[in-house]
PDB file of N, CA and C in Angstrom:
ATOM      1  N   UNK A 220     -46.632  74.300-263.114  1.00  0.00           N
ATOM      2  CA  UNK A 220     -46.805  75.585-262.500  1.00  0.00           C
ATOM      3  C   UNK A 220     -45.614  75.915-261.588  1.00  0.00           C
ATOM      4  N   UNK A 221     -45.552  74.718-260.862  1.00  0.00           N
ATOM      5  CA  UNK A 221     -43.902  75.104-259.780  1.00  0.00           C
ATOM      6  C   UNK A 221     -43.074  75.392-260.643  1.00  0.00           C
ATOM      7  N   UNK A 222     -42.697  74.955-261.688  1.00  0.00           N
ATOM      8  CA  UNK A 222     -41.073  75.238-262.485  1.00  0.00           C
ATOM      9  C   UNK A 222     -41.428  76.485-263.113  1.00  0.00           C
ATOM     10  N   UNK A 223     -42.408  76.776-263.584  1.00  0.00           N
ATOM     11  CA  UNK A 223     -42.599  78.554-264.485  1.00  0.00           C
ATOM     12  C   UNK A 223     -42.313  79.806-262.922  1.00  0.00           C
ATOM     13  N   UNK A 224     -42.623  79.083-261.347  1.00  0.00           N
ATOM     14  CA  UNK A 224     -42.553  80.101-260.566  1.00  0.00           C
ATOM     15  C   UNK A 224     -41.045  80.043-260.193  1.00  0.00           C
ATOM     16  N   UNK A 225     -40.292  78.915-260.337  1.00  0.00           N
ATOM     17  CA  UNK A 225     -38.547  78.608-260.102  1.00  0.00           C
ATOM     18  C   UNK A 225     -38.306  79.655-260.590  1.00  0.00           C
ATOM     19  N   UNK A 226     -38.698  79.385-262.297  1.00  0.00           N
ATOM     20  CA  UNK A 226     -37.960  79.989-263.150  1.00  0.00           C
ATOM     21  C   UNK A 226     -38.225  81.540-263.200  1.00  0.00           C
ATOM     22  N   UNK A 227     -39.001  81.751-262.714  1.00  0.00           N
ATOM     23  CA  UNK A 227     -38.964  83.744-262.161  1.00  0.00           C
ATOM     24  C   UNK A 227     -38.109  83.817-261.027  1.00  0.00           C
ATOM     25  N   UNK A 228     -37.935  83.068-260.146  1.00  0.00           N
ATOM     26  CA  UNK A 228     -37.219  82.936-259.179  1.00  0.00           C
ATOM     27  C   UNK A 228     -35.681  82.917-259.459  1.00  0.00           C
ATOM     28  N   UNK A 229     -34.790  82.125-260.273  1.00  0.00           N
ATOM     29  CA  UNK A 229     -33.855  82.008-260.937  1.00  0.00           C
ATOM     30  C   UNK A 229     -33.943  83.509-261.771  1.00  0.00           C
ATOM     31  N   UNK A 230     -34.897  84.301-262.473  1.00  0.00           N
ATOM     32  CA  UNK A 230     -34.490  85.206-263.025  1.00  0.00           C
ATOM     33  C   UNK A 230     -34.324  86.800-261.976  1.00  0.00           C
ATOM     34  N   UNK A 231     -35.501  86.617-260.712  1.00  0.00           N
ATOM     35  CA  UNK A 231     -35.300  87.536-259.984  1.00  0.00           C
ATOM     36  C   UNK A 231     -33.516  87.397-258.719  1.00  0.00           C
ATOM     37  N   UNK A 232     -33.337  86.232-258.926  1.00  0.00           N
ATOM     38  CA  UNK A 232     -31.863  86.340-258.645  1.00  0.00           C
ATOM     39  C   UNK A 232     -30.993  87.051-259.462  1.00  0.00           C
ATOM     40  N   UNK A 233     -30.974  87.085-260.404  1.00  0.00           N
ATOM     41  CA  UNK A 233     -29.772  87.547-261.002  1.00  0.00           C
ATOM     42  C   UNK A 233     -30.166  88.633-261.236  1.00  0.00           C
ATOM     43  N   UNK A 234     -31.289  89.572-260.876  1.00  0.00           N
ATOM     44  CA  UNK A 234     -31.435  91.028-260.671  1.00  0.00           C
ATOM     45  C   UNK A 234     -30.999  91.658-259.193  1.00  0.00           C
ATOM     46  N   UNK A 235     -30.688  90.659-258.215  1.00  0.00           N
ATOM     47  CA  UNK A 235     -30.240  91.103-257.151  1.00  0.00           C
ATOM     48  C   UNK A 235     -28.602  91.243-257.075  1.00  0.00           C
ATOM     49  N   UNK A 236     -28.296  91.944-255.727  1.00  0.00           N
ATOM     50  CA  UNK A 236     -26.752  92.559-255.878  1.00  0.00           C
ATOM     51  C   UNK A 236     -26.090  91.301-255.073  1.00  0.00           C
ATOM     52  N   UNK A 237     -25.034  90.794-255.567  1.00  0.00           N
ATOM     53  CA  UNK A 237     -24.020  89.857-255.016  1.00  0.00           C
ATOM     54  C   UNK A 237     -24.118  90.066-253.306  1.00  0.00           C
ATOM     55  N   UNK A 238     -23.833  90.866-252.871  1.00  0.00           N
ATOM     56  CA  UNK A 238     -23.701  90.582-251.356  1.00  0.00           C
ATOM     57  C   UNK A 238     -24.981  90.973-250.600  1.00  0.00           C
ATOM     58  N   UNK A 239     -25.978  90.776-251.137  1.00  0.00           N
ATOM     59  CA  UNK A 239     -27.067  90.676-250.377  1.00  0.00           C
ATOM     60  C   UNK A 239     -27.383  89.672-250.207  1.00  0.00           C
ATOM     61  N   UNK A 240     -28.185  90.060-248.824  1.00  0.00           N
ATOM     62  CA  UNK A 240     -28.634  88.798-247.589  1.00  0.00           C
ATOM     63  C   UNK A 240     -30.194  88.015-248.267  1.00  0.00           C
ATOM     64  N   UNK A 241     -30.602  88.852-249.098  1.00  0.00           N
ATOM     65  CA  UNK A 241     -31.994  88.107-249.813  1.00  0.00           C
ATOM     66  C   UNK A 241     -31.519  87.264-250.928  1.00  0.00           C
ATOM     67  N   UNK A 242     -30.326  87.459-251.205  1.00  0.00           N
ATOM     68  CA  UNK A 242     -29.928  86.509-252.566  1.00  0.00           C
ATOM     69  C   UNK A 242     -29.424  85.450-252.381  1.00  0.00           C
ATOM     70  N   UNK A 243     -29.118  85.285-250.889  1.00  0.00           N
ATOM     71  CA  UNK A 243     -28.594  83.947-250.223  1.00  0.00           C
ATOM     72  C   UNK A 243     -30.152  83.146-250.022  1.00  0.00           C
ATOM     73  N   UNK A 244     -30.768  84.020-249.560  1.00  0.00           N
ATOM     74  CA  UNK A 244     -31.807  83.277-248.890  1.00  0.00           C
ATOM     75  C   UNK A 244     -32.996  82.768-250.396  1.00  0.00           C
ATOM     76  N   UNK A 245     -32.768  83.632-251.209  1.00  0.00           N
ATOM     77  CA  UNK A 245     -33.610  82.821-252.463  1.00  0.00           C
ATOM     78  C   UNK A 245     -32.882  81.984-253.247  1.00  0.00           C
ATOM     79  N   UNK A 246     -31.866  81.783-252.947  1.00  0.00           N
ATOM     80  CA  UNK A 246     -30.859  80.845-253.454  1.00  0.00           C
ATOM     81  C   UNK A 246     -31.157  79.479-252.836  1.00  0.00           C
ATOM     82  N   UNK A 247     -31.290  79.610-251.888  1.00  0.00           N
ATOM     83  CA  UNK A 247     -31.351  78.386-250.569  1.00  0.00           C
ATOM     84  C   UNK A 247     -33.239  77.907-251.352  1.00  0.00           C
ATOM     85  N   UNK A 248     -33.464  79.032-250.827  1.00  0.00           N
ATOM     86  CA  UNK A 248     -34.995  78.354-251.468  1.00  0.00           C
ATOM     87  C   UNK A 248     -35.184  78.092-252.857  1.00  0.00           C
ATOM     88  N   UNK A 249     -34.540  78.779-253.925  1.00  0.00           N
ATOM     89  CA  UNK A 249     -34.716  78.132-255.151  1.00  0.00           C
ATOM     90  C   UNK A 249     -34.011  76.178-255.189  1.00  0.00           C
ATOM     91  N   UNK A 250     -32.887  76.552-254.232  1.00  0.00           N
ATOM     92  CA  UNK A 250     -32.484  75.147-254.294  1.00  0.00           C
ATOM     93  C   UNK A 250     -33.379  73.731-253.549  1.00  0.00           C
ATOM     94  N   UNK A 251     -33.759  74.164-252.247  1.00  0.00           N
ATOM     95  CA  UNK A 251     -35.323  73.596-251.929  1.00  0.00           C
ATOM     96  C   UNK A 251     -35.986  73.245-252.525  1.00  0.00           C
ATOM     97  N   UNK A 252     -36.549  74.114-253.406  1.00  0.00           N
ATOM     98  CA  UNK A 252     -37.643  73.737-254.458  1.00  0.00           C
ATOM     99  C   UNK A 252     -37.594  72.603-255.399  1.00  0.00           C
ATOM    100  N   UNK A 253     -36.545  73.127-256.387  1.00  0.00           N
ATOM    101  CA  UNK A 253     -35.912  72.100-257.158  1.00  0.00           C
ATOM    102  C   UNK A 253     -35.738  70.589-256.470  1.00  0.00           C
ATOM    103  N   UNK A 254     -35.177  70.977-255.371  1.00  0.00           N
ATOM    104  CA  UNK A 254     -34.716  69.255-254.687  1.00  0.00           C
ATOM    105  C   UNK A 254     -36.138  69.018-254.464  1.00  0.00           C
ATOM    106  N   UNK A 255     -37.472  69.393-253.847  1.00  0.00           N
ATOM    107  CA  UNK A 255     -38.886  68.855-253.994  1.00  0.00           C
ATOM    108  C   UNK A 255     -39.355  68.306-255.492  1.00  0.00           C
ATOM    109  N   UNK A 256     -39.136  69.541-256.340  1.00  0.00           N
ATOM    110  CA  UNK A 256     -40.108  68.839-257.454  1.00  0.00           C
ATOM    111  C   UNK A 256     -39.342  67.464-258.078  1.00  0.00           C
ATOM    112  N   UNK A 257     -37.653  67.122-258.018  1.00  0.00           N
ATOM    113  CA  UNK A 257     -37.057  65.816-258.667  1.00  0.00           C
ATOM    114  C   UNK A 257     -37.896  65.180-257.597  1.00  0.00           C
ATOM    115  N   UNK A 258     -37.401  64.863-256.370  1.00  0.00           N
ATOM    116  CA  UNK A 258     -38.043  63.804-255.576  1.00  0.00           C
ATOM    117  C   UNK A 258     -39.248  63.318-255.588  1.00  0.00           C
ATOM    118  N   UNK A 259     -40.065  64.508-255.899  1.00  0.00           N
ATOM    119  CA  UNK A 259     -41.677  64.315-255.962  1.00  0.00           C
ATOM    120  C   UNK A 259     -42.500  63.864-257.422  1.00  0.00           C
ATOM    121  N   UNK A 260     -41.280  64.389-257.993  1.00  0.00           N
ATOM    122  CA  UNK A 260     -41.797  63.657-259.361  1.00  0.00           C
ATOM    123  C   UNK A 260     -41.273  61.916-259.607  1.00  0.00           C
ATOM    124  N   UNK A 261     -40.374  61.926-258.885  1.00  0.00           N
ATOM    125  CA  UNK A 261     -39.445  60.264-258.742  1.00  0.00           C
ATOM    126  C   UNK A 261     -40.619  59.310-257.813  1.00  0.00           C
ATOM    127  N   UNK A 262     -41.583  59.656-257.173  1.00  0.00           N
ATOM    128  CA  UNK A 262     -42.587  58.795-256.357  1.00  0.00           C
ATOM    129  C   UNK A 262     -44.100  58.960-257.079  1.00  0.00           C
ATOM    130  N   UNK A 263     -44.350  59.942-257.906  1.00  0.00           N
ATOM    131  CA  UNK A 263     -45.328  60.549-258.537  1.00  0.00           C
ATOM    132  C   UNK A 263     -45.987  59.382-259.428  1.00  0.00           C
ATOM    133  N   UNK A 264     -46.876  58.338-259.672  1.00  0.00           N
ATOM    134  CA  UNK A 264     -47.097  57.470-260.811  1.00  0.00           C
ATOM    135  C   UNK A 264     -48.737  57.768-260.931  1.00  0.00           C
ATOM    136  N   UNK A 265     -49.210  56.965-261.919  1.00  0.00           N
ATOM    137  CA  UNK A 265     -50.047  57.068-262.663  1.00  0.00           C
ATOM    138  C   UNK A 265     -50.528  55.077-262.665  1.00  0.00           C
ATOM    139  N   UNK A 266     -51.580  55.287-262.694  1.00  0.00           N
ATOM    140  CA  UNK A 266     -51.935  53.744-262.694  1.00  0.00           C
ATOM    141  C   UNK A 266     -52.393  53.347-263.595  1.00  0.00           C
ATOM    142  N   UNK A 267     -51.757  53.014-264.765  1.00  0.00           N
ATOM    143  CA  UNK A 267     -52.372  53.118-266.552  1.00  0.00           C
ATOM    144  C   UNK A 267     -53.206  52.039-266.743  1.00  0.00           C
ATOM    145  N   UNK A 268     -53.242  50.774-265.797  1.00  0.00           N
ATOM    146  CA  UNK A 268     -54.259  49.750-266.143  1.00  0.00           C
ATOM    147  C   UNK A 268     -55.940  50.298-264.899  1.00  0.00           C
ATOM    148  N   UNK A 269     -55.786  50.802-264.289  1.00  0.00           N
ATOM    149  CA  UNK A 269     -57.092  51.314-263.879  1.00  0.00           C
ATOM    150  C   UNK A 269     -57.164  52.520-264.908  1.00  0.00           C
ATOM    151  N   UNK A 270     -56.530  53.274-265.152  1.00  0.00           N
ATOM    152  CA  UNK A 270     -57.101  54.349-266.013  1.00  0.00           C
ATOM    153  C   UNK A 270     -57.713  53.820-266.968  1.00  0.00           C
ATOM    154  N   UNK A 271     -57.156  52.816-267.773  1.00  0.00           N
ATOM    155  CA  UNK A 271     -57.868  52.302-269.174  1.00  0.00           C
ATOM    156  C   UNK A 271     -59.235  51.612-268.908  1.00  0.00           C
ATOM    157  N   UNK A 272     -59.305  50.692-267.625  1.00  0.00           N
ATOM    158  CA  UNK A 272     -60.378  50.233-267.076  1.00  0.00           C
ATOM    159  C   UNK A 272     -61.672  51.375-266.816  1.00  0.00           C
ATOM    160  N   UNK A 273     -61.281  52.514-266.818  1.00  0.00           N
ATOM    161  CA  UNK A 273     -62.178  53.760-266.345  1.00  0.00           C
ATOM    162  C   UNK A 273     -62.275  54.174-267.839  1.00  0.00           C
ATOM    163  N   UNK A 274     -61.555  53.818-268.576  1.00  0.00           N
ATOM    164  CA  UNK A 274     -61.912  54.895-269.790  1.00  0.00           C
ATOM    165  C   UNK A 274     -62.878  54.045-270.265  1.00  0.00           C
ATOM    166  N   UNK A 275     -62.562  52.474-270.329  1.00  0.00           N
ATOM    167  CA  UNK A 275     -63.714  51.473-271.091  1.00  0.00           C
ATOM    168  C   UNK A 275     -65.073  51.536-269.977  1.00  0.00           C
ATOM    169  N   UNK A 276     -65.065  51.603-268.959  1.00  0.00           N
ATOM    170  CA  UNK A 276     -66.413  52.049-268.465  1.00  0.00           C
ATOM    171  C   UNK A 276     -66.852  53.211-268.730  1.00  0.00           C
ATOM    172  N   UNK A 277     -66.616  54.206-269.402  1.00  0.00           N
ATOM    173  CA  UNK A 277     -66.865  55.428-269.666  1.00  0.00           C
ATOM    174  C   UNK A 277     -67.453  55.066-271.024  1.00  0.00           C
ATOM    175  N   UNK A 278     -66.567  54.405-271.900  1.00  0.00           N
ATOM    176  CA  UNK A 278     -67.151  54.073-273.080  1.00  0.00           C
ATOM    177  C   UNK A 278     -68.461  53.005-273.106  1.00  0.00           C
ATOM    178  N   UNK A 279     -68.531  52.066-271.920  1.00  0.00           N
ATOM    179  CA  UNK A 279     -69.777  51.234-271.942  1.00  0.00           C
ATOM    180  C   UNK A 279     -70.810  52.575-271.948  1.00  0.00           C
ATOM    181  N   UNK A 280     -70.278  53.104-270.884  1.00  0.00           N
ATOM    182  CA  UNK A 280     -71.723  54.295-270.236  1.00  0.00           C
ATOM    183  C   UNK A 280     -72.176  54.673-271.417  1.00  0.00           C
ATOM    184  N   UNK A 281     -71.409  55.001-272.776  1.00  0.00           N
ATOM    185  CA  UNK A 281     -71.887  56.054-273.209  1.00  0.00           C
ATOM    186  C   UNK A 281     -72.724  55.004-274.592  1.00  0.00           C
ATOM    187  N   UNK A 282     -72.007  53.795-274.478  1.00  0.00           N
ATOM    188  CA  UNK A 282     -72.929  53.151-275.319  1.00  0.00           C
ATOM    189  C   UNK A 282     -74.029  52.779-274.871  1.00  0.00           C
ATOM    190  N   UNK A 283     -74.209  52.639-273.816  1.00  0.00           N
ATOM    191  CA  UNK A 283     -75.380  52.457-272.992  1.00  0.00           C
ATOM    192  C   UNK A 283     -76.442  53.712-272.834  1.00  0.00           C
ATOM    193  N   UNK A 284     -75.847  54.975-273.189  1.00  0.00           N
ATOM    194  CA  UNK A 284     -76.669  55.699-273.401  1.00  0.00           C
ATOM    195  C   UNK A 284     -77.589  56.228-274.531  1.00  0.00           C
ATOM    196  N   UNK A 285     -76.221  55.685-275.386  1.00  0.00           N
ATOM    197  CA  UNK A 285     -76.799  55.919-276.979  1.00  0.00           C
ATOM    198  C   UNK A 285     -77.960  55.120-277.090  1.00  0.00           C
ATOM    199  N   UNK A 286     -77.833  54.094-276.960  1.00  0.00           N
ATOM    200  CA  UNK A 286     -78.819  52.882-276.985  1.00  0.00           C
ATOM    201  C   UNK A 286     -80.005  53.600-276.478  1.00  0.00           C
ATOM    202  N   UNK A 287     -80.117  53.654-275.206  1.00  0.00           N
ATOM    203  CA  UNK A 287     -81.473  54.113-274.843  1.00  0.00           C
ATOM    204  C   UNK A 287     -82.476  55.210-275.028  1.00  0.00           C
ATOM    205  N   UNK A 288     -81.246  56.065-275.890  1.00  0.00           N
ATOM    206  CA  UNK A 288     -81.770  57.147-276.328  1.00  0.00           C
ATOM    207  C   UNK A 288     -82.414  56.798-278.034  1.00  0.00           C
ATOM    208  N   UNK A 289     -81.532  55.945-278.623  1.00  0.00           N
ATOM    209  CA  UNK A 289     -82.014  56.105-279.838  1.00  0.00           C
ATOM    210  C   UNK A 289     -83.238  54.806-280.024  1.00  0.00           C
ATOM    211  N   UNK A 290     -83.523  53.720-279.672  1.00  0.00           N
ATOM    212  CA  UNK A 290     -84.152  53.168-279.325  1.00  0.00           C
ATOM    213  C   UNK A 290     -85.832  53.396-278.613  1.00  0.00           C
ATOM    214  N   UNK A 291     -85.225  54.294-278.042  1.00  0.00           N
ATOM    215  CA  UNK A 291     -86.783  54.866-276.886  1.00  0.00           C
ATOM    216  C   UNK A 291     -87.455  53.941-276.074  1.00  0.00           C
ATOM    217  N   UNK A 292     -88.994  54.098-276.214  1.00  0.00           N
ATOM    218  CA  UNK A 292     -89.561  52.916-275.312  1.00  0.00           C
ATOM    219  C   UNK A 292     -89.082  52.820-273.620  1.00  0.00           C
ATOM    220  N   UNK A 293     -89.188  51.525-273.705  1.00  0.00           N
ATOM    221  CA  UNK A 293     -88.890  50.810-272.819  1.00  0.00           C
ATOM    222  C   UNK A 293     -87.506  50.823-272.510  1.00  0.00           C
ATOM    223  N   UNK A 294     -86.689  50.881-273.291  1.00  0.00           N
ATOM    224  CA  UNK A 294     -84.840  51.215-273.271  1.00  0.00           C
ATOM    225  C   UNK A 294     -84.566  52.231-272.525  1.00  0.00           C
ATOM    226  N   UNK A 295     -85.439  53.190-272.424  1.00  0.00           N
ATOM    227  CA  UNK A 295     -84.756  54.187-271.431  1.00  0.00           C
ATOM    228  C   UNK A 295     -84.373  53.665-270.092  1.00  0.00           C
ATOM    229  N   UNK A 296     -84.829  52.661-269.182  1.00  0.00           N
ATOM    230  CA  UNK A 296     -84.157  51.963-268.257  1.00  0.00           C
ATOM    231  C   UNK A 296     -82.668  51.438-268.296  1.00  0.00           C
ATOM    232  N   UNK A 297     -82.304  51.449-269.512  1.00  0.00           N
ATOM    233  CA  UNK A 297     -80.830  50.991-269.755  1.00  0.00           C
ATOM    234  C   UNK A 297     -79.837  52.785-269.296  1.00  0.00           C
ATOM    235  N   UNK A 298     -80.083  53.417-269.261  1.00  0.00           N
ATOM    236  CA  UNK A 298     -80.186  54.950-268.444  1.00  0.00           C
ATOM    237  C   UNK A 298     -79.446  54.829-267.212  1.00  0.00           C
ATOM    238  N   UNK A 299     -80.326  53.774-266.650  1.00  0.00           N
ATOM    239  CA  UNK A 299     -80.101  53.383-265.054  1.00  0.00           C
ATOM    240  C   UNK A 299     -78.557  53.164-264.950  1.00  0.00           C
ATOM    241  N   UNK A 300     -78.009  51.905-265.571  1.00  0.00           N
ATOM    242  CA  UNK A 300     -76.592  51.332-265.482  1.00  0.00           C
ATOM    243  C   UNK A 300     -75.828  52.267-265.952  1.00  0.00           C
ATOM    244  N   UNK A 301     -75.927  52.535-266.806  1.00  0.00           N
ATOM    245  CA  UNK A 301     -75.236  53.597-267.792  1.00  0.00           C
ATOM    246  C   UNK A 301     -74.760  54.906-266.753  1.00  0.00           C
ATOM    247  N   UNK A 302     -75.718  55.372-266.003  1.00  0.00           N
ATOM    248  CA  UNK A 302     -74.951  56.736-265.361  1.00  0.00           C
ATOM    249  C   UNK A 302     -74.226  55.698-264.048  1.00  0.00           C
ATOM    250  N   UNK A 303     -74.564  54.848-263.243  1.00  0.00           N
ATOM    251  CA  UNK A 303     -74.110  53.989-262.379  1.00  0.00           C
ATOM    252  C   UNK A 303     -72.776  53.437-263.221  1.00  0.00           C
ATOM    253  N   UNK A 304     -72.700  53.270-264.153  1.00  0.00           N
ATOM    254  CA  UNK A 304     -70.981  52.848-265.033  1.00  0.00           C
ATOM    255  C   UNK A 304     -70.404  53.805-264.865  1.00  0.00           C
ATOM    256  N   UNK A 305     -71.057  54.961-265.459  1.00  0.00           N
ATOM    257  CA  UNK A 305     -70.146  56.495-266.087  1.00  0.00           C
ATOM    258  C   UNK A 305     -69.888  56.697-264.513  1.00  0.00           C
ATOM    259  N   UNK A 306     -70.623  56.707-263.439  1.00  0.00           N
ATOM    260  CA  UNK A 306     -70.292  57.681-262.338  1.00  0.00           C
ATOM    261  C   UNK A 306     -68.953  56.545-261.540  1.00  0.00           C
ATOM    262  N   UNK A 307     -68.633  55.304-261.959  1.00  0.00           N
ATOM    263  CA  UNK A 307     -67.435  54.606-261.521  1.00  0.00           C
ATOM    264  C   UNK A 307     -66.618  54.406-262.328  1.00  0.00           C
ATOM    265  N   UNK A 308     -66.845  55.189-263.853  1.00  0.00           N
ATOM    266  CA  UNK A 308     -65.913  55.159-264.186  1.00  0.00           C
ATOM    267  C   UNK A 308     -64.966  56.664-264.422  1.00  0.00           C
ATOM    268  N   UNK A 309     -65.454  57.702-264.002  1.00  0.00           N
ATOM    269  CA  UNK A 309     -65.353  59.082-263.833  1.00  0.00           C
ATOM    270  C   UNK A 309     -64.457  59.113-262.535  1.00  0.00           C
ATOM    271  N   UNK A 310     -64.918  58.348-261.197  1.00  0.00           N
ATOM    272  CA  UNK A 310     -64.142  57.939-260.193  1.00  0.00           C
ATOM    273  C   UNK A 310     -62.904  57.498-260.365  1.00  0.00           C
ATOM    274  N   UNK A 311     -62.648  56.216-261.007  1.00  0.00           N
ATOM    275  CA  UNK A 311     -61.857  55.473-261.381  1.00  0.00           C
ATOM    276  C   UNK A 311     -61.047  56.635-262.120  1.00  0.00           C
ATOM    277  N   UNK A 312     -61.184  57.002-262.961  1.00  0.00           N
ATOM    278  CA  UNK A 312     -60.034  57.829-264.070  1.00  0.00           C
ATOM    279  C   UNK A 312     -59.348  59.234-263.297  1.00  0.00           C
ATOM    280  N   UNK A 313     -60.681  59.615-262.279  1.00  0.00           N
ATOM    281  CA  UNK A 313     -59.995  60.309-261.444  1.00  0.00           C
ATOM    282  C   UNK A 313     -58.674  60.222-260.720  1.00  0.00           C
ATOM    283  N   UNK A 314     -59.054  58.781-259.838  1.00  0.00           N
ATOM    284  CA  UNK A 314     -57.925  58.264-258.874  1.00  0.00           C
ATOM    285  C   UNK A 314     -56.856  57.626-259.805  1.00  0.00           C
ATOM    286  N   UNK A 315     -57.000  57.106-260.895  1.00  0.00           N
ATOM    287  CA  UNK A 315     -55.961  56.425-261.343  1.00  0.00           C
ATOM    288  C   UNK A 315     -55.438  57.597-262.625  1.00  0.00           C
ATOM    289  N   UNK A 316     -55.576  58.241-263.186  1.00  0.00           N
ATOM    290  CA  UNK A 316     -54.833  59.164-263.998  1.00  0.00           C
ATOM    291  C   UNK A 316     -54.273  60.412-263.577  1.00  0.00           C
ATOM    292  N   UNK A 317     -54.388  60.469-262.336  1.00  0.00           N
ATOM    293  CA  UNK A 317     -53.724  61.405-261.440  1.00  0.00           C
ATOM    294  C   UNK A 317     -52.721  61.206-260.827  1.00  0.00           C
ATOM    295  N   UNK A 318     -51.156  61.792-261.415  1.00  0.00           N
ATOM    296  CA  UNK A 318     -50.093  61.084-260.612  1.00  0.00           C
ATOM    297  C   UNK A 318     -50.262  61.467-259.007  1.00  0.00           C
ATOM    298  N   UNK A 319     -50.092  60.562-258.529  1.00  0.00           N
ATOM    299  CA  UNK A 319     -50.056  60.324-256.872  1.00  0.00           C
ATOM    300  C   UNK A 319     -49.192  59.547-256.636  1.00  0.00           C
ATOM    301  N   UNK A 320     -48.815  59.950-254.973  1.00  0.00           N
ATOM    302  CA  UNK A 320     -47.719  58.841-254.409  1.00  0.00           C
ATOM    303  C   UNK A 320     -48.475  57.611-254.030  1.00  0.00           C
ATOM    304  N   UNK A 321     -47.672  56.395-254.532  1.00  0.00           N
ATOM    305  CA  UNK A 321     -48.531  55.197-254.042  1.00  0.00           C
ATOM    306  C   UNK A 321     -47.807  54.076-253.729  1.00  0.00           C
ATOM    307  N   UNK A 322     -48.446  53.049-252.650  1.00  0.00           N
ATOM    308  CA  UNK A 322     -47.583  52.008-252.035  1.00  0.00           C
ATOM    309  C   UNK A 322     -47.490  51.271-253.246  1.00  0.00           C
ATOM    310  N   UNK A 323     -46.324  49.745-252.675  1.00  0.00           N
ATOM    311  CA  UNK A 323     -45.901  48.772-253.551  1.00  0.00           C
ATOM    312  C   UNK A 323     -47.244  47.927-254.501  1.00  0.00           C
ATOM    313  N   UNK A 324     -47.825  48.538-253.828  1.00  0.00           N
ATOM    314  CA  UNK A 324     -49.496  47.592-254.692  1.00  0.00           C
ATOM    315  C   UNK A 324     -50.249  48.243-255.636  1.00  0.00           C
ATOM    316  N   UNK A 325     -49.845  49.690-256.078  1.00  0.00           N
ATOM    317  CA  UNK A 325     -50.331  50.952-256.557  1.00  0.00           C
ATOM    318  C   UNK A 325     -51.433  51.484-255.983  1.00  0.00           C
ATOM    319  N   UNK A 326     -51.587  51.406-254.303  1.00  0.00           N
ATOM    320  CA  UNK A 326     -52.866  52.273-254.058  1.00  0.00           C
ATOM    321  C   UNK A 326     -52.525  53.437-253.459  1.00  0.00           C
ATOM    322  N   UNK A 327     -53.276  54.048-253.911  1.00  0.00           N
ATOM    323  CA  UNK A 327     -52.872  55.746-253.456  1.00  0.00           C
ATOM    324  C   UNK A 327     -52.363  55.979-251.911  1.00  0.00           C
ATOM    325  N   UNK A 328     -51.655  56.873-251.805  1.00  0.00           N
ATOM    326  CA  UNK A 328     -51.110  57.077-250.451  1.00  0.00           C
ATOM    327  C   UNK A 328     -51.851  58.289-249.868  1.00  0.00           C
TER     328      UNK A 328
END
């Protein structure tokens, strides 16, 4: 989303007149910007071994649901773990597939 608003930014420059005082000043800020999104994307990670850990609890949950559904009875208690998996592993995929800045240990900053 930031680089599609640069890039109107970069195009509403070059509709402005050379010696104007707003074309300095969106210049300065287009250059701002840019220097944020490299830097911020250079600290930005993703934690691919908790994400996968969240996706396979997502997948227990859902075998755990199948089960109790197709089964019936007494199995519907298997219900219980199953949303208690899915709801840590919904967590989990949250925090870890979301690039964030994070210390030397990968925990979120």
């Amino acid at each position: 989303m930031t680089r599609e608003i640069v890039k109107q930014d970069v195009e509403l420059l070059a509709l402005l007149p050379e010696d104007s005082e707003a074309k300095k000043l969106l210049a300065k800020h287009i250059d701002a910007t840019v220097r944020k999104i490299v830097e911020d994307e250079d600290q930005r990670t993703r934690d691919h071994a908790g994400s996968c850990l969240a996706i396979g609890f997502l997948g227990v949950s859902a075998g755990l649901l199948a089960v109790s559904v197709s089964r019936g009875g007494a199995w519907w208690w298997l219900s219980v773990p199953a949303v208690i998996i899915g709801l840590l592993g919904a967590f989990g995929l949250g925090q870890d597939a979301v690039p964030r800045r994070r210390d030397a240990r990968g925990r979120p900053l």
